Coordinates of C-alpha atoms in Angstrom, one line a residue:
M1 CA 0.0 0.0 0.0
E2 CA 1.5 3.4 -1.0
R3 CA 1.5 6.2 1.6
S4 CA 3.5 9.3 2.1
F5 CA 5.5 11.0 4.8
V6 CA 6.3 14.7 4.8
C7 CA 9.8 15.3 5.9
P8 CA 9.9 18.1 8.4
I9 CA 13.3 19.3 7.3
Q10 CA 12.4 20.4 3.7
E11 CA 8.7 19.7 3.8
K12 CA 8.9 17.4 0.8
K13 CA 6.6 14.3 0.4
M14 CA 8.4 11.0 0.5
A15 CA 6.4 8.1 -0.8
Y16 CA 6.7 4.7 0.9
Y17 CA 5.1 1.3 0.6
E18 CA 4.1 -1.0 3.5
W19 CA 3.6 -4.7 3.7
R20 CA 2.5 -6.4 6.9
S21 CA 1.6 -9.7 8.3
T22 CA -2.1 -10.3 9.1
K23 CA -1.3 -12.2 12.3
Q24 CA -0.8 -10.5 15.6
P25 CA 2.0 -11.6 17.9
A26 CA 1.4 -14.8 19.7
K27 CA 2.7 -13.5 23.0
E28 CA 1.2 -10.5 24.8
G29 CA 3.7 -7.6 24.9
S30 CA 6.0 -9.0 22.2
K31 CA 7.3 -6.4 19.7
P32 CA 6.8 -6.6 15.9
Q33 CA 9.6 -7.0 13.5
V34 CA 10.0 -3.8 11.6
V35 CA 12.1 -3.5 8.5
V36 CA 12.9 -0.2 6.6
C37 CA 14.3 -0.7 3.1
V38 CA 16.1 2.0 1.1
H39 CA 16.8 1.6 -2.7
G40 CA 19.9 2.4 -4.8
L41 CA 20.6 5.3 -7.1
S42 CA 18.4 4.5 -10.1
Q43 CA 15.8 2.5 -8.2
N44 CA 12.7 3.1 -6.1
G45 CA 10.9 1.3 -3.2
H46 CA 9.3 -1.3 -5.5
V47 CA 12.6 -3.2 -5.8
F48 CA 11.9 -4.6 -2.3
E49 CA 8.5 -6.1 -3.1
F50 CA 9.9 -9.7 -3.4
L51 CA 11.9 -9.3 -0.1
A52 CA 8.8 -7.8 1.7
H53 CA 6.5 -10.5 0.6
G54 CA 9.1 -13.1 1.7
L55 CA 9.5 -11.5 5.2
V56 CA 5.8 -11.2 5.7
E57 CA 5.1 -14.7 4.6
D58 CA 7.8 -16.1 6.9
A59 CA 6.4 -14.0 9.8
E60 CA 2.9 -15.4 9.2
K61 CA 4.2 -19.0 9.2
R62 CA 5.9 -18.3 12.6
G63 CA 2.8 -16.5 13.9
T64 CA 4.7 -13.2 14.4
E65 CA 4.0 -9.7 13.5
C66 CA 6.1 -8.1 10.7
H67 CA 5.9 -4.7 9.0
V68 CA 8.1 -3.9 6.0
Y69 CA 8.5 -0.3 4.7
A70 CA 10.2 0.6 1.5
V71 CA 10.7 4.3 0.6
D72 CA 11.1 6.2 -2.6
L73 CA 13.9 8.7 -1.8
V74 CA 13.1 12.3 -2.7
G75 CA 13.5 12.9 -6.4
R76 CA 12.7 9.2 -7.2
G77 CA 9.6 7.1 -7.8
N78 CA 6.5 8.8 -6.4
S79 CA 8.3 11.2 -4.0
E80 CA 8.5 14.9 -4.5
W81 CA 11.5 16.6 -6.1
L82 CA 13.9 18.9 -4.2
D83 CA 14.0 22.6 -5.2
D84 CA 17.8 22.6 -5.1
R85 CA 19.5 20.0 -7.3
S86 CA 22.7 20.2 -5.4
L87 CA 21.0 18.6 -2.4
Y88 CA 20.6 15.2 -4.1
N89 CA 23.3 13.4 -2.0
P90 CA 23.5 10.8 0.7
G91 CA 23.6 13.5 3.5
T92 CA 20.2 14.9 2.4
Y93 CA 18.7 11.4 2.1
A94 CA 20.0 10.5 5.6
L95 CA 18.4 13.7 7.0
H96 CA 15.1 12.8 5.4
M97 CA 15.2 9.2 6.6
I98 CA 15.9 9.9 10.2
P99 CA 12.5 11.5 11.1
F100 CA 10.8 8.8 8.9
I101 CA 12.5 6.0 10.9
E102 CA 11.8 7.7 14.2
E103 CA 8.1 8.0 13.3
I104 CA 7.9 4.4 12.1
A105 CA 9.6 3.1 15.3
K106 CA 7.3 5.3 17.5
Q107 CA 4.2 3.9 15.8
H108 CA 5.3 0.4 16.7
G109 CA 6.5 1.2 20.2
L110 CA 10.1 0.6 19.3
S111 CA 13.3 2.6 19.7
S112 CA 15.0 1.0 16.7
V113 CA 14.2 -0.8 13.5
N114 CA 16.0 -3.2 11.1
Y115 CA 17.4 -1.4 8.0
V116 CA 18.1 -2.8 4.6
G117 CA 20.0 -0.5 2.2
T118 CA 21.0 -1.3 -1.3
S119 CA 23.9 0.7 -2.8
L120 CA 22.9 4.4 -2.3
G121 CA 20.5 3.1 0.4
G122 CA 23.4 1.4 2.1
I123 CA 25.5 4.6 2.1
T124 CA 22.5 6.4 3.5
G125 CA 22.2 3.8 6.3
M126 CA 25.9 4.2 7.2
L127 CA 25.5 8.0 7.3
I128 CA 22.4 7.6 9.6
C129 CA 24.6 5.5 11.9
F130 CA 27.3 8.1 11.9
M131 CA 24.8 11.0 12.5
N132 CA 22.9 9.2 15.3
K133 CA 25.5 6.7 16.6
G134 CA 23.4 3.8 15.3
H135 CA 20.8 3.9 18.0
L136 CA 18.0 3.9 15.3
F137 CA 18.9 0.4 14.0
E138 CA 18.5 -2.9 15.6
K139 CA 20.3 -4.4 12.6
L140 CA 21.9 -2.7 9.6
I141 CA 22.0 -4.8 6.4
L142 CA 24.1 -3.5 3.5
N143 CA 23.6 -4.8 0.0
D144 CA 25.8 -3.9 -3.0
I145 CA 28.0 -1.6 -0.9
G146 CA 31.1 -2.0 1.2
G147 CA 32.0 -0.5 4.5
F148 CA 34.5 1.7 2.7
V149 CA 33.9 3.3 -0.7
P150 CA 36.7 5.5 -2.1
S151 CA 35.5 9.1 -2.8
K152 CA 36.7 8.9 -6.4
S153 CA 34.2 6.0 -6.9
L154 CA 31.4 8.0 -5.4
Q155 CA 32.2 11.0 -7.5
R156 CA 32.3 8.9 -10.6
I157 CA 28.6 8.0 -10.1
D158 CA 27.7 11.5 -9.0
I159 CA 26.8 10.6 -5.4
L160 CA 29.3 13.1 -4.0
P161 CA 28.5 16.4 -5.8
M162 CA 29.2 18.5 -2.7
P163 CA 32.6 20.2 -2.7
R164 CA 35.0 19.6 0.2
Y165 CA 35.0 22.4 2.6
P166 CA 38.0 23.7 4.6
P167 CA 38.0 22.5 8.2
R168 CA 36.7 25.8 9.6
T169 CA 34.0 26.4 7.0
I170 CA 30.5 25.3 7.6
C171 CA 28.9 23.4 4.7
P172 CA 25.4 24.2 3.4
L173 CA 23.8 21.3 5.3
H174 CA 25.2 22.4 8.7
K175 CA 22.0 24.0 10.0
I176 CA 20.0 20.9 9.0
C177 CA 22.6 18.6 10.5
N178 CA 22.7 20.5 13.8
K179 CA 18.9 20.6 14.0
T180 CA 18.9 16.8 13.7
N181 CA 21.9 16.1 15.9
P182 CA 23.3 19.1 17.9
Q183 CA 26.2 17.1 19.3
R184 CA 27.6 16.5 15.8
G185 CA 29.2 19.9 15.4
R186 CA 30.7 21.1 12.1
C187 CA 30.3 18.9 9.0

């Protein structure tokens, strides 16, 4: 089912899709399994349909509750476009995903969720961990991305369009970063 979330940072609609098991948890007070999936550079949330159906089917066989959410990052799929083209980068996507993940976790009475990121979605997940010290994730699953990606590789596929700033200069996303995580300091 397609829904949308309005990101409070730039007030842009981010489309997402939800799949869920029909069975409620067998034990009173048990928590649901919640999985948030984020796609790669040229994809959208629909690439996770097969995975979502498999996770939900498995949960129903085990008699557990499972919710799978797959987003269309801003500028992709059914999500709105950003006004400033230079903001299409993993930092912006991470800043949009943090309030979404917090809201989804809150809806289910959780403090963290499981995260599956493919390529750009994996980079975004790693940035979320860096920005929030990983407390939003129970598990972080990276697909088609390594723990280290050379900046030349990222520039080649246009994921790192932002220039490098001298150490004492504040980058354009500084105010947004500090609003989300005041302890982080300068970018």
